mmCIF file of C-alpha atoms in Angstrom:
data_model
loop_
_atom_site.group_PDB
_atom_site.id
_atom_site.type_symbol
_atom_site.label_atom_id
_atom_site.label_comp_id
_atom_site.label_asym_id
_atom_site.label_seq_id
_atom_site.Cartn_x
_atom_site.Cartn_y
_atom_site.Cartn_z
ATOM 1 C CA MET A 14 0.015 0.119 0.196
ATOM 2 C CA ALA A 15 1.280 3.565 -0.883
ATOM 3 C CA GLY A 16 2.467 4.862 2.628
ATOM 4 C CA GLY A 17 0.879 8.446 1.928
ATOM 5 C CA LEU A 18 -2.486 7.175 1.285
ATOM 6 C CA ALA A 19 -2.872 4.605 3.865
ATOM 7 C CA MET A 20 -3.901 7.480 6.712
ATOM 8 C CA GLU A 21 -6.438 8.837 4.353
ATOM 9 C CA VAL A 22 -7.920 5.519 3.895
ATOM 10 C CA PHE A 23 -8.110 4.482 7.139
ATOM 11 C CA GLU A 24 -9.802 7.853 8.240
ATOM 12 C CA ALA A 25 -12.346 7.183 5.393
ATOM 13 C CA GLY A 26 -12.941 3.558 6.332
ATOM 14 C CA ALA A 27 -12.300 3.521 10.272
ATOM 15 C CA SER A 28 -16.079 3.465 11.363
ATOM 16 C CA ASP A 29 -16.335 0.466 9.548
ATOM 17 C CA LEU A 30 -13.628 -1.462 11.950
ATOM 18 C CA PRO A 31 -16.089 -2.207 14.816
ATOM 19 C CA SER A 32 -18.899 -3.240 12.733
ATOM 20 C CA LEU A 33 -16.846 -5.850 10.730
ATOM 21 C CA ALA A 34 -14.962 -7.023 14.105
ATOM 22 C CA HIS A 35 -18.454 -7.397 15.539
ATOM 23 C CA HIS A 36 -19.534 -9.600 12.221
ATOM 24 C CA LEU A 37 -16.681 -11.828 12.567
ATOM 25 C CA ARG A 38 -17.325 -12.439 16.501
ATOM 26 C CA ARG A 39 -21.004 -13.451 15.672
ATOM 27 C CA SER A 40 -20.331 -15.388 12.244
ATOM 28 C CA ALA A 41 -19.655 -18.988 12.016
ATOM 29 C CA ILE A 42 -15.980 -18.738 11.136
ATOM 30 C CA GLY A 43 -15.061 -15.523 13.220
ATOM 31 C CA PRO A 44 -15.274 -17.310 16.871
ATOM 32 C CA ARG A 45 -12.637 -19.855 15.349
ATOM 33 C CA ILE A 46 -9.906 -17.106 14.956
ATOM 34 C CA GLN A 47 -9.288 -17.629 18.532
ATOM 35 C CA SER A 48 -9.758 -21.268 18.911
ATOM 36 C CA ALA A 49 -7.905 -22.170 15.238
ATOM 37 C CA SER A 50 -6.838 -25.529 14.534
ATOM 38 C CA PRO A 51 -2.800 -26.005 14.746
ATOM 39 C CA ALA A 52 -0.944 -24.573 12.077
ATOM 40 C CA PRO A 53 -0.106 -26.452 9.197
ATOM 41 C CA PRO A 54 3.289 -28.038 8.640
ATOM 42 C CA ARG A 55 5.924 -25.572 7.175
ATOM 43 C CA GLY A 56 5.552 -25.680 3.394
ATOM 44 C CA ALA A 57 2.303 -27.129 3.654
ATOM 45 C CA PHE A 58 0.355 -23.846 3.263
ATOM 46 C CA SER A 59 2.034 -20.685 2.349
ATOM 47 C CA CYS A 60 0.594 -17.389 2.197
ATOM 48 C CA ALA A 61 3.336 -14.705 1.641
ATOM 49 C CA CYS A 62 3.991 -11.570 -0.519
ATOM 50 C CA HIS A 63 5.970 -12.112 -3.726
ATOM 51 C CA ARG A 64 8.599 -9.988 -4.453
ATOM 52 C CA ARG A 65 7.972 -6.273 -5.844
ATOM 53 C CA LEU A 66 7.555 -7.192 -9.498
ATOM 54 C CA VAL A 67 4.321 -9.716 -8.572
ATOM 55 C CA LEU A 68 3.139 -7.452 -5.853
ATOM 56 C CA ARG A 69 2.872 -4.565 -8.607
ATOM 57 C CA PHE A 70 1.536 -7.140 -10.916
ATOM 58 C CA ARG A 71 -1.462 -8.232 -8.581
ATOM 59 C CA LEU A 72 -1.520 -4.815 -6.689
ATOM 60 C CA ALA A 73 -2.094 -7.421 -3.847
ATOM 61 C CA ASN A 74 -0.709 -10.096 -1.261
ATOM 62 C CA CYS A 75 -0.559 -12.854 -3.612
ATOM 63 C CA HIS A 76 -0.368 -16.838 -2.734
ATOM 64 C CA GLN A 77 3.087 -18.084 -3.427
ATOM 65 C CA PRO A 78 3.790 -21.608 -3.237
ATOM 66 C CA PRO A 79 6.911 -22.815 -1.580
ATOM 67 C CA PRO A 80 9.957 -23.314 -4.178
ATOM 68 C CA PHE A 81 10.743 -26.804 -5.071
ATOM 69 C CA THR A 82 13.363 -28.500 -6.951
ATOM 70 C CA THR A 83 12.067 -30.748 -9.698
ATOM 71 C CA GLN A 84 15.300 -32.637 -10.834
ATOM 72 C CA ASN A 85 15.258 -35.503 -8.419
ATOM 73 C CA ARG A 86 11.461 -35.365 -7.633
ATOM 74 C CA MET A 87 10.289 -35.394 -11.129
ATOM 75 C CA SER A 88 12.264 -38.954 -11.654
ATOM 76 C CA THR A 89 10.724 -40.706 -8.967
ATOM 77 C CA LEU A 90 7.352 -39.988 -10.463
ATOM 78 C CA ARG A 91 7.925 -41.506 -13.788
ATOM 79 C CA GLY A 92 7.806 -44.901 -11.689
ATOM 80 C CA TYR A 93 4.201 -44.471 -10.933
ATOM 81 C CA SER A 94 1.310 -46.082 -12.846
ATOM 82 C CA ASN A 95 -2.013 -44.380 -13.265
ATOM 83 C CA LEU A 96 -4.629 -45.051 -10.567
ATOM 84 C CA SER A 97 -8.096 -44.945 -12.248
ATOM 85 C CA TYR A 98 -11.335 -44.989 -10.612
ATOM 86 C CA GLU A 99 -11.901 -48.674 -10.814
ATOM 87 C CA GLN A 100 -8.221 -49.300 -9.226
ATOM 88 C CA SER A 101 -8.838 -47.087 -6.542
ATOM 89 C CA ASP A 102 -9.700 -48.985 -2.791
ATOM 90 C CA VAL A 103 -13.127 -47.892 -2.486
ATOM 91 C CA THR A 104 -13.495 -49.829 0.747
ATOM 92 C CA SER A 105 -10.429 -47.960 2.370
ATOM 93 C CA GLY A 106 -11.999 -44.735 1.475
ATOM 94 C CA ASN A 107 -10.012 -43.627 -1.279
ATOM 95 C CA CYS A 108 -12.638 -43.003 -3.710
ATOM 96 C CA SER A 109 -16.351 -41.640 -3.582
ATOM 97 C CA MET A 110 -18.845 -44.242 -4.031
ATOM 98 C CA GLY A 111 -20.913 -44.258 -7.114
ATOM 99 C CA THR A 112 -20.711 -44.703 -10.895
ATOM 100 C CA LEU A 113 -19.138 -42.453 -13.210
ATOM 101 C CA MET A 114 -21.974 -40.868 -15.344
ATOM 102 C CA SER A 115 -20.191 -38.432 -17.660
ATOM 103 C CA ASP A 116 -17.157 -38.562 -20.137
ATOM 104 C CA CYS A 117 -16.544 -34.995 -18.852
ATOM 105 C CA CYS A 118 -14.573 -34.166 -15.664
ATOM 106 C CA PHE A 119 -14.860 -30.682 -13.879
ATOM 107 C CA CYS A 120 -12.139 -31.283 -11.456
ATOM 108 C CA TYR A 121 -10.313 -29.452 -8.622
ATOM 109 C CA THR A 122 -7.048 -30.310 -6.957
ATOM 110 C CA THR A 123 -6.456 -29.312 -3.545
ATOM 111 C CA ASP A 124 -4.849 -29.999 -0.144
ATOM 112 C CA LYS A 125 -6.552 -29.702 3.372
ATOM 113 C CA TYR A 126 -6.240 -25.913 3.984
ATOM 114 C CA TYR A 127 -8.025 -25.280 0.825
ATOM 115 C CA PHE A 128 -10.821 -28.173 1.027
ATOM 116 C CA LEU A 129 -13.307 -25.941 2.269
ATOM 117 C CA PRO A 130 -13.438 -23.159 -0.472
ATOM 118 C CA THR A 131 -12.924 -25.905 -2.989
ATOM 119 C CA LEU A 132 -15.976 -27.710 -1.885
ATOM 120 C CA LEU A 133 -18.073 -24.797 -1.528
ATOM 121 C CA SER A 134 -16.985 -24.053 -5.475
ATOM 122 C CA ALA A 135 -17.688 -27.835 -6.171
ATOM 123 C CA ALA A 136 -21.083 -27.647 -4.731
ATOM 124 C CA GLN A 137 -21.712 -24.315 -6.640
ATOM 125 C CA ALA A 138 -20.522 -26.014 -9.833
ATOM 126 C CA ARG A 139 -22.727 -29.039 -9.474
ATOM 127 C CA ARG A 140 -25.831 -26.782 -9.177
ATOM 128 C CA HIS A 141 -24.787 -25.210 -12.445
ATOM 129 C CA ILE A 142 -24.042 -27.982 -14.571
ATOM 130 C CA SER A 143 -26.845 -30.000 -15.953
ATOM 131 C CA LYS A 144 -27.065 -33.662 -15.022
ATOM 132 C CA GLY A 145 -25.111 -36.178 -16.871
ATOM 133 C CA LYS A 146 -23.002 -33.302 -18.615
ATOM 134 C CA ALA A 147 -19.870 -33.610 -16.176
ATOM 135 C CA ASP A 148 -18.589 -35.398 -13.069
ATOM 136 C CA VAL A 149 -17.726 -32.838 -10.384
ATOM 137 C CA LEU A 150 -14.397 -34.483 -8.710
ATOM 138 C CA ILE A 151 -12.330 -33.216 -5.860
ATOM 139 C CA LEU A 152 -8.712 -34.782 -6.036
ATOM 140 C CA GLY A 153 -7.073 -34.518 -2.523
ATOM 141 C CA PHE A 154 -3.886 -34.772 -1.240
ATOM 142 C CA ASP A 155 -2.203 -35.284 1.936
ATOM 143 C CA PHE A 156 -5.323 -36.008 3.895
ATOM 144 C CA GLN A 157 -5.225 -38.034 6.934
ATOM 145 C CA PRO A 158 -6.771 -41.672 6.708
ATOM 146 C CA GLN A 159 -9.557 -40.692 9.413
ATOM 147 C CA ASP A 160 -10.789 -37.482 7.750
ATOM 148 C CA LYS A 161 -11.362 -39.260 4.429
ATOM 149 C CA LYS A 162 -14.706 -40.990 4.779
ATOM 150 C CA PHE A 163 -16.764 -38.204 6.388
ATOM 151 C CA LEU A 164 -15.247 -35.486 3.887
ATOM 152 C CA GLN A 165 -16.618 -37.826 1.205
ATOM 153 C CA GLN A 166 -19.736 -38.259 2.752
ATOM 154 C CA ILE A 167 -20.105 -34.634 3.229
ATOM 155 C CA ALA A 168 -19.158 -33.959 -0.534
ATOM 156 C CA ALA A 169 -21.760 -36.752 -1.595
ATOM 157 C CA GLU A 170 -24.613 -34.484 -0.132
ATOM 158 C CA TYR A 171 -23.701 -32.155 -2.979
ATOM 159 C CA ASP A 172 -23.232 -34.764 -5.642
ATOM 160 C CA VAL A 173 -19.614 -34.251 -5.658
ATOM 161 C CA ARG A 174 -16.956 -36.899 -5.632
ATOM 162 C CA VAL A 175 -13.866 -36.876 -3.896
ATOM 163 C CA GLN A 176 -10.647 -38.853 -4.608
ATOM 164 C CA PHE A 177 -7.509 -39.063 -2.231
ATOM 165 C CA HIS A 178 -4.105 -39.678 -3.760
ATOM 166 C CA ASP A 179 -0.763 -39.772 -2.325
ATOM 167 C CA ARG A 180 1.753 -36.875 -2.856
ATOM 168 C CA ARG A 181 4.026 -39.474 -4.094
ATOM 169 C CA GLU A 182 1.818 -39.405 -7.469
ATOM 170 C CA ILE A 183 2.817 -35.963 -8.360
ATOM 171 C CA GLY A 184 6.609 -36.581 -7.650
ATOM 172 C CA ASN A 185 5.995 -34.971 -3.875
ATOM 173 C CA LEU A 186 5.615 -31.435 -5.621
ATOM 174 C CA PRO A 187 3.896 -28.422 -4.547
ATOM 175 C CA ILE A 188 -0.296 -28.898 -4.790
ATOM 176 C CA TYR A 189 -0.188 -26.346 -7.357
ATOM 177 C CA MET A 190 1.417 -28.819 -9.737
ATOM 178 C CA ALA A 191 -1.160 -31.430 -9.299
ATOM 179 C CA ARG A 192 -3.241 -29.844 -12.185
ATOM 180 C CA HIS A 193 -0.561 -30.949 -14.530
ATOM 181 C CA PHE A 194 -0.588 -34.573 -13.710
ATOM 182 C CA LEU A 195 -4.352 -34.995 -14.313
ATOM 183 C CA ASP A 196 -3.271 -37.628 -17.195
ATOM 184 C CA ALA A 197 -1.702 -39.756 -14.704
ATOM 185 C CA ILE A 198 -4.546 -39.458 -11.955
ATOM 186 C CA LEU A 199 -7.868 -39.180 -13.695
ATOM 187 C CA ASP A 200 -10.076 -42.426 -14.715
ATOM 188 C CA LYS A 201 -9.303 -43.024 -18.820
ATOM 189 C CA ARG A 202 -12.899 -42.917 -19.425
ATOM 190 C CA TYR A 203 -12.647 -38.924 -19.164
ATOM 191 C CA GLY A 204 -12.374 -37.568 -22.536
ATOM 192 C CA ASN A 205 -12.945 -33.899 -21.795
ATOM 193 C CA VAL A 206 -11.219 -32.301 -18.736
ATOM 194 C CA ILE A 207 -11.869 -28.935 -16.930
ATOM 195 C CA HIS A 208 -9.569 -27.952 -14.251
ATOM 196 C CA ILE A 209 -10.675 -25.092 -11.969
ATOM 197 C CA ASP A 210 -9.183 -23.592 -9.044
ATOM 198 C CA GLY A 211 -10.413 -24.063 -5.647
ATOM 199 C CA ASP A 212 -10.600 -20.197 -4.950
ATOM 200 C CA THR A 213 -13.472 -19.787 -7.420
ATOM 201 C CA GLN A 214 -17.330 -19.057 -6.920
ATOM 202 C CA ILE A 215 -19.783 -20.260 -9.705
ATOM 203 C CA HIS A 216 -22.589 -18.014 -10.567
ATOM 204 C CA ALA A 217 -24.387 -19.329 -13.504
ATOM 205 C CA ASP A 218 -24.582 -21.846 -16.300
ATOM 206 C CA ILE A 219 -21.265 -23.974 -16.978
ATOM 207 C CA ASP A 220 -22.932 -26.087 -19.756
ATOM 208 C CA PRO A 221 -21.683 -23.830 -22.713
ATOM 209 C CA LEU A 222 -18.042 -24.310 -21.651
ATOM 210 C CA ILE A 223 -18.419 -27.983 -21.611
ATOM 211 C CA GLU A 224 -20.294 -28.218 -24.943
ATOM 212 C CA ALA A 225 -18.074 -25.734 -27.026
ATOM 213 C CA PRO A 226 -16.244 -27.350 -29.719
ATOM 214 C CA LEU A 227 -12.461 -27.531 -28.863
ATOM 215 C CA PRO A 228 -9.973 -27.786 -31.860
ATOM 216 C CA SER A 229 -7.724 -30.816 -31.232
ATOM 217 C CA GLY A 230 -4.312 -29.814 -29.895
ATOM 218 C CA ARG A 231 -5.505 -26.522 -28.264
ATOM 219 C CA ILE A 232 -6.507 -25.464 -24.886
ATOM 220 C CA PHE A 233 -9.577 -23.344 -23.785
ATOM 221 C CA ALA A 234 -8.228 -20.560 -21.117
ATOM 222 C CA ALA A 235 -9.105 -16.954 -20.486
ATOM 223 C CA PRO A 236 -6.766 -14.086 -20.451
ATOM 224 C CA ASP A 237 -5.120 -13.021 -17.259
ATOM 225 C CA PRO A 238 -5.376 -9.265 -16.273
ATOM 226 C CA MET A 239 -1.599 -9.130 -17.233
ATOM 227 C CA ALA A 240 -2.411 -9.385 -20.651
ATOM 228 C CA LEU A 241 -4.417 -6.123 -20.558
ATOM 229 C CA LEU A 242 -1.430 -4.278 -19.533
ATOM 230 C CA CYS A 243 0.868 -5.284 -22.518
ATOM 231 C CA GLY A 244 1.619 -2.400 -24.705
ATOM 232 C CA GLU A 245 0.485 0.115 -22.384
ATOM 233 C CA PRO A 246 2.671 3.109 -21.648
ATOM 234 C CA ASP A 247 2.608 3.267 -18.183
ATOM 235 C CA ARG A 248 5.415 2.136 -15.653
ATOM 236 C CA LEU A 249 3.399 -0.852 -14.598
ATOM 237 C CA SER A 250 2.660 -2.031 -17.869
ATOM 238 C CA ARG A 251 6.197 -1.791 -19.146
ATOM 239 C CA LYS A 252 7.434 -3.897 -16.269
ATOM 240 C CA THR A 253 4.616 -6.555 -16.922
ATOM 241 C CA THR A 254 5.841 -6.593 -20.862
ATOM 242 C CA ALA A 255 9.412 -6.688 -20.093
ATOM 243 C CA TYR A 256 8.901 -9.781 -17.580
ATOM 244 C CA LEU A 257 6.819 -11.886 -19.792
ATOM 245 C CA ARG A 258 9.302 -11.042 -22.782
ATOM 246 C CA SER A 259 12.188 -12.201 -20.389
ATOM 247 C CA ILE A 260 10.537 -15.639 -19.835
ATOM 248 C CA GLY A 261 10.603 -16.056 -23.620
ATOM 249 C CA LEU A 262 7.103 -14.779 -24.677
ATOM 250 C CA SER A 263 6.576 -12.906 -27.863
ATOM 251 C CA SER A 264 4.634 -9.572 -27.764
ATOM 252 C CA GLY A 265 1.775 -11.553 -29.648
ATOM 253 C CA ILE A 266 1.687 -14.268 -26.933
ATOM 254 C CA ALA A 267 2.227 -11.990 -24.213
ATOM 255 C CA ALA A 268 -0.848 -9.984 -25.260
ATOM 256 C CA ARG A 269 -2.529 -13.130 -25.065
ATOM 257 C CA TYR A 270 -1.209 -14.440 -21.781
ATOM 258 C CA ILE A 271 -3.631 -16.871 -20.000
ATOM 259 C CA ASN A 272 -4.350 -17.476 -16.225
ATOM 260 C CA SER A 273 -4.356 -21.336 -15.456
ATOM 261 C CA GLY A 274 -7.058 -21.041 -13.087
ATOM 262 C CA VAL A 275 -9.582 -22.138 -15.170
ATOM 263 C CA PHE A 276 -8.583 -24.259 -18.852
ATOM 264 C CA ARG A 277 -10.319 -27.143 -20.374
ATOM 265 C CA VAL A 278 -8.573 -29.699 -22.742
ATOM 266 C CA ALA A 279 -9.191 -32.882 -24.470
ATOM 267 C CA ARG A 280 -8.124 -35.924 -22.953
ATOM 268 C CA SER A 281 -6.227 -37.031 -25.962
ATOM 269 C CA ASP A 282 -3.764 -33.802 -25.891
ATOM 270 C CA LEU A 283 -3.511 -33.906 -21.982
ATOM 271 C CA LYS A 284 -0.526 -36.265 -21.735
ATOM 272 C CA ALA A 285 1.680 -34.209 -24.113
ATOM 273 C CA ILE A 286 0.499 -30.929 -22.100
ATOM 274 C CA ASP A 287 1.329 -32.482 -19.041
ATOM 275 C CA GLN A 288 4.619 -33.719 -19.883
ATOM 276 C CA GLU A 289 5.975 -30.423 -21.526
ATOM 277 C CA ILE A 290 4.867 -28.044 -18.686
ATOM 278 C CA GLN A 291 6.490 -30.670 -16.163
ATOM 279 C CA LYS A 292 9.781 -30.437 -18.074
ATOM 280 C CA LEU A 293 9.579 -26.501 -18.345
ATOM 281 C CA CYS A 294 9.370 -26.239 -14.704
ATOM 282 C CA GLU A 295 11.928 -28.884 -14.283
ATOM 283 C CA ARG A 296 14.276 -26.427 -16.187
ATOM 284 C CA ASN A 297 13.359 -22.948 -15.584
ATOM 285 C CA LEU A 298 11.055 -22.518 -12.586
ATOM 286 C CA ALA A 299 13.543 -20.576 -10.823
ATOM 287 C CA GLN A 300 12.999 -17.734 -13.462
ATOM 288 C CA TYR A 301 9.127 -18.127 -13.300
ATOM 289 C CA VAL A 302 7.352 -15.622 -10.913
ATOM 290 C CA PHE A 303 3.856 -17.204 -11.873
ATOM 291 C CA THR A 304 5.308 -20.945 -11.369
ATOM 292 C CA GLU A 305 3.283 -23.431 -13.894
ATOM 293 C CA GLN A 306 1.236 -20.548 -15.184
ATOM 294 C CA ASP A 307 4.258 -19.131 -16.803
ATOM 295 C CA ALA A 308 5.107 -22.443 -18.227
ATOM 296 C CA MET A 309 1.783 -22.960 -19.755
ATOM 297 C CA ASN A 310 1.972 -19.881 -21.510
ATOM 298 C CA VAL A 311 5.516 -20.594 -22.827
ATOM 299 C CA ALA A 312 4.860 -24.097 -23.637
ATOM 300 C CA PHE A 313 1.439 -23.520 -25.728
ATOM 301 C CA GLY A 314 0.853 -19.758 -25.883
ATOM 302 C CA ASP A 315 0.101 -20.123 -29.710
ATOM 303 C CA ARG A 316 -2.224 -23.177 -29.279
ATOM 304 C CA ILE A 317 -4.355 -21.628 -26.690
ATOM 305 C CA SER A 318 -7.874 -20.494 -27.853
ATOM 306 C CA LEU A 319 -8.844 -17.913 -25.707
ATOM 307 C CA ILE A 320 -12.320 -17.961 -24.090
ATOM 308 C CA SER A 321 -14.517 -14.917 -22.244
ATOM 309 C CA LEU A 322 -13.290 -13.533 -19.030
ATOM 310 C CA LYS A 323 -16.849 -14.765 -17.674
ATOM 311 C CA TRP A 324 -15.031 -17.943 -17.188
ATOM 312 C CA ASN A 325 -12.224 -16.696 -15.033
ATOM 313 C CA TYR A 326 -13.464 -13.224 -13.846
ATOM 314 C CA PRO A 327 -10.823 -11.723 -11.741
ATOM 315 C CA ALA A 328 -12.789 -10.945 -8.764
ATOM 316 C CA PHE A 329 -11.229 -7.485 -8.149
ATOM 317 C CA PHE A 330 -12.877 -6.454 -11.462
ATOM 318 C CA THR A 331 -15.965 -6.162 -9.527
ATOM 319 C CA ASN A 332 -14.854 -2.569 -8.344
ATOM 320 C CA PHE A 333 -15.144 -1.510 -11.997
ATOM 321 C CA GLU A 334 -17.838 -1.688 -14.892
ATOM 322 C CA TYR A 335 -17.022 -2.836 -18.042
ATOM 323 C CA ASN A 336 -19.573 -2.652 -20.906
ATOM 324 C CA GLY A 337 -18.031 -5.352 -22.766
ATOM 325 C CA LEU A 338 -17.881 -8.084 -19.911
ATOM 326 C CA ARG A 339 -21.381 -9.253 -18.377
ATOM 327 C CA ASP A 340 -22.933 -12.195 -17.046
ATOM 328 C CA VAL A 341 -20.453 -13.743 -15.156
ATOM 329 C CA HIS A 342 -20.062 -17.373 -14.720
ATOM 330 C CA ILE A 343 -17.069 -17.969 -12.948
ATOM 331 C CA LYS A 344 -15.475 -15.636 -10.446
ATOM 332 C CA HIS A 345 -11.908 -16.025 -9.211
ATOM 333 C CA PHE A 346 -10.414 -14.843 -6.406
ATOM 334 C CA MET A 347 -6.571 -14.290 -7.373
ATOM 335 C CA SER A 348 -4.946 -12.898 -4.134
ATOM 336 C CA ASN A 349 -5.420 -12.328 -0.602
ATOM 337 C CA PRO A 350 -7.804 -11.495 1.140
ATOM 338 C CA ARG A 351 -9.892 -14.124 -0.141
ATOM 339 C CA PRO A 352 -13.876 -14.303 0.407
ATOM 340 C CA TRP A 353 -13.477 -16.997 3.032
ATOM 341 C CA HIS A 354 -11.377 -14.445 5.068
ATOM 342 C CA GLY A 355 -14.328 -12.152 5.842
ATOM 343 C CA PRO A 356 -16.775 -9.853 4.178
ATOM 344 C CA PHE A 357 -14.347 -7.436 2.516
ATOM 345 C CA ILE A 358 -14.853 -5.343 -0.548
ATOM 346 C CA PRO A 359 -15.594 -5.739 -3.190
ATOM 347 C CA TRP A 360 -17.649 -9.094 -2.374
ATOM 348 C CA GLY A 361 -18.672 -8.070 0.975
ATOM 349 C CA LYS A 362 -21.057 -10.610 2.767
ATOM 350 C CA ALA A 363 -22.598 -11.968 -0.285
ATOM 351 C CA GLY A 364 -19.325 -13.448 -0.916
ATOM 352 C CA TYR A 365 -18.345 -14.429 2.447
ATOM 353 C CA SER A 366 -21.381 -16.252 3.682
ATOM 354 C CA PRO A 367 -21.637 -19.077 1.785
ATOM 355 C CA TYR A 368 -18.445 -20.273 3.684
ATOM 356 C CA THR A 369 -19.995 -19.607 6.915
ATOM 357 C CA ASP A 370 -23.419 -21.369 5.867
ATOM 358 C CA ILE A 371 -21.509 -24.632 4.804
ATOM 359 C CA ILE A 372 -19.323 -24.672 8.120
ATOM 360 C CA SER A 373 -22.699 -24.265 10.230
ATOM 361 C CA ALA A 374 -24.281 -27.078 8.127
ATOM 362 C CA HIS A 375 -21.112 -29.228 8.549
ATOM 363 C CA PRO A 376 -19.144 -28.166 11.666
ATOM 364 C CA HIS A 377 -16.309 -30.624 11.307
ATOM 365 C CA LEU A 378 -15.449 -28.727 8.293
ATOM 366 C CA LYS A 379 -13.958 -25.955 10.636
ATOM 367 C CA ASP A 380 -10.918 -28.172 10.735
ATOM 368 C CA PHE A 381 -10.169 -27.410 7.116
ATOM 369 C CA TYR A 382 -10.681 -23.577 7.834
ATOM 370 C CA ARG A 383 -7.428 -21.969 8.276
ATOM 371 C CA PRO A 384 -8.400 -18.648 10.061
ATOM 372 C CA MET A 385 -7.054 -15.257 9.823
ATOM 373 C CA PRO A 386 -5.900 -13.270 12.853
ATOM 374 C CA ARG A 387 -7.792 -9.971 13.716
ATOM 375 C CA ARG A 388 -4.918 -7.511 13.053
ATOM 376 C CA THR A 389 -4.465 -9.172 9.641
ATOM 377 C CA VAL A 390 -8.392 -8.877 8.910
ATOM 378 C CA VAL A 391 -8.127 -4.795 9.951
ATOM 379 C CA ARG A 392 -5.227 -4.505 7.638
ATOM 380 C CA TYR A 393 -7.031 -6.194 4.615
ATOM 381 C CA MET A 394 -9.906 -4.162 5.287
ATOM 382 C CA ILE A 395 -7.612 -0.870 4.862
ATOM 383 C CA GLN A 396 -5.605 -2.519 2.091
ATOM 384 C CA GLN A 397 -8.860 -3.291 0.030
ATOM 385 C CA ARG A 398 -10.133 0.145 0.076
ATOM 386 C CA ALA A 399 -6.703 1.475 -0.687
ATOM 387 C CA LYS A 400 -6.576 -1.090 -3.485
ATOM 388 C CA ARG A 401 -9.636 -0.127 -5.259
ATOM 389 C CA PHE A 402 -8.918 3.337 -5.354
ATOM 390 C CA LEU A 403 -5.485 2.560 -6.834
ATOM 391 C CA ASP A 404 -6.594 0.092 -9.194
ATOM 392 C CA SER A 405 -9.044 2.561 -10.812
ATOM 393 C CA ARG A 406 -6.343 4.571 -12.090
ATOM 394 C CA ILE A 407 -4.766 1.396 -13.726
ATOM 395 C CA TRP A 408 -7.906 -0.519 -14.791
ATOM 396 C CA GLN A 409 -10.781 1.745 -15.029
ATOM 397 C CA THR A 410 -9.240 3.344 -18.490
ATOM 398 C CA GLY A 411 -10.669 3.308 -21.961
ATOM 399 C CA ALA A 412 -7.805 1.298 -23.414
ATOM 400 C CA ILE A 413 -8.384 -1.481 -20.898
ATOM 401 C CA ALA A 414 -11.921 -1.415 -21.610
ATOM 402 C CA ASN A 415 -11.385 -1.492 -25.142
ATOM 403 C CA LYS A 416 -9.127 -4.631 -24.844
ATOM 404 C CA ILE A 417 -11.597 -6.399 -22.792
ATOM 405 C CA VAL A 418 -14.271 -5.696 -25.798
ATOM 406 C CA GLU A 419 -11.780 -7.295 -28.330
ATOM 407 C CA PHE A 420 -11.410 -10.180 -26.217
ATOM 408 C CA GLU A 421 -14.959 -10.729 -25.781
ATOM 409 C CA LYS A 422 -15.530 -10.196 -29.521
ATOM 410 C CA HIS A 423 -13.227 -12.915 -30.537
ATOM 411 C CA ALA A 424 -13.762 -15.366 -27.476
ATOM 412 C CA ALA A 425 -14.311 -19.010 -28.483
ATOM 413 C CA VAL A 426 -16.990 -19.317 -25.983
#
């Protein structure tokens, strides 16, 4: 946050602080801030600030996964065979009960400390996908044996399947790499795969994304906000463009840079995609600020068919109004704070309450919620107000609005 602006924003929003604290104390999640479950092991879940470049890109505190070395871990993975649905030990609780209904998989990958928001998003997805169009599946890693059965039972109430896997199946790599091991994990009958991040909320019909024709050898994904900055004259945009060029993206590909939070791929292409991204991360991860997302753009930039931003809508865009972008289907909360942390702007109580509701309905889920200290809640409330003001000077411009119109005009779906 710009230091000179902080006090002005604090004065403007100070009257809201007591009401927020009161709301948190009374909410289903707030009381657990004091009686929190033990902190996760070091490296299991990391929320920290990126270096200055990332802060400028995201204009917020971003979730930065822990660094890892792939040289030895990738080699261990190659000895593991595919674990299909039929091969899973159903009686031991490794896989949800039931019969697969569709050849399309709408799937999430998560660990313990993202299970709560992931389950909420999956339950919303199930409501917005027509019966038989797709299975909604959560792939969980590093869960305790005693937790598996009751989590599957809760998910089954929302018609969501849960499979649990060992971290060794992804070479002991961080959870954000799991999305690029789907070919080795998913049942072979899935011919159409959509991966989605758990820090999302689903607001409208998903069927068009499932049904749209996907050309062979291509990926469906939406532009990242960084793509909108490319080629603009301001200092942030110049830094963004310079970084994307430094990782090997041409100007044309940089201007189409995609976010990996939602993507669709044909199963026939999935193995090649997974292998290429794994190889790039093994060789170049140290230079990738946005980890596997950078690798995805480097590997397949010219083979990505852009879809509408409504399928991966940056949550902070809610602060603004773009005539060329309406009817949001999937909202993606790309940086901290996120809506399960509190009723912050721009989502407010409407975005926060679904998480308190699901915990109220299933109190055992409190063990899968990682609460935020109150001093951090206050800091984020101030930050969000400052961020909205600062962001408006970057994102609420005619140039950005025109780029959005062009993206939407040519979107594949």
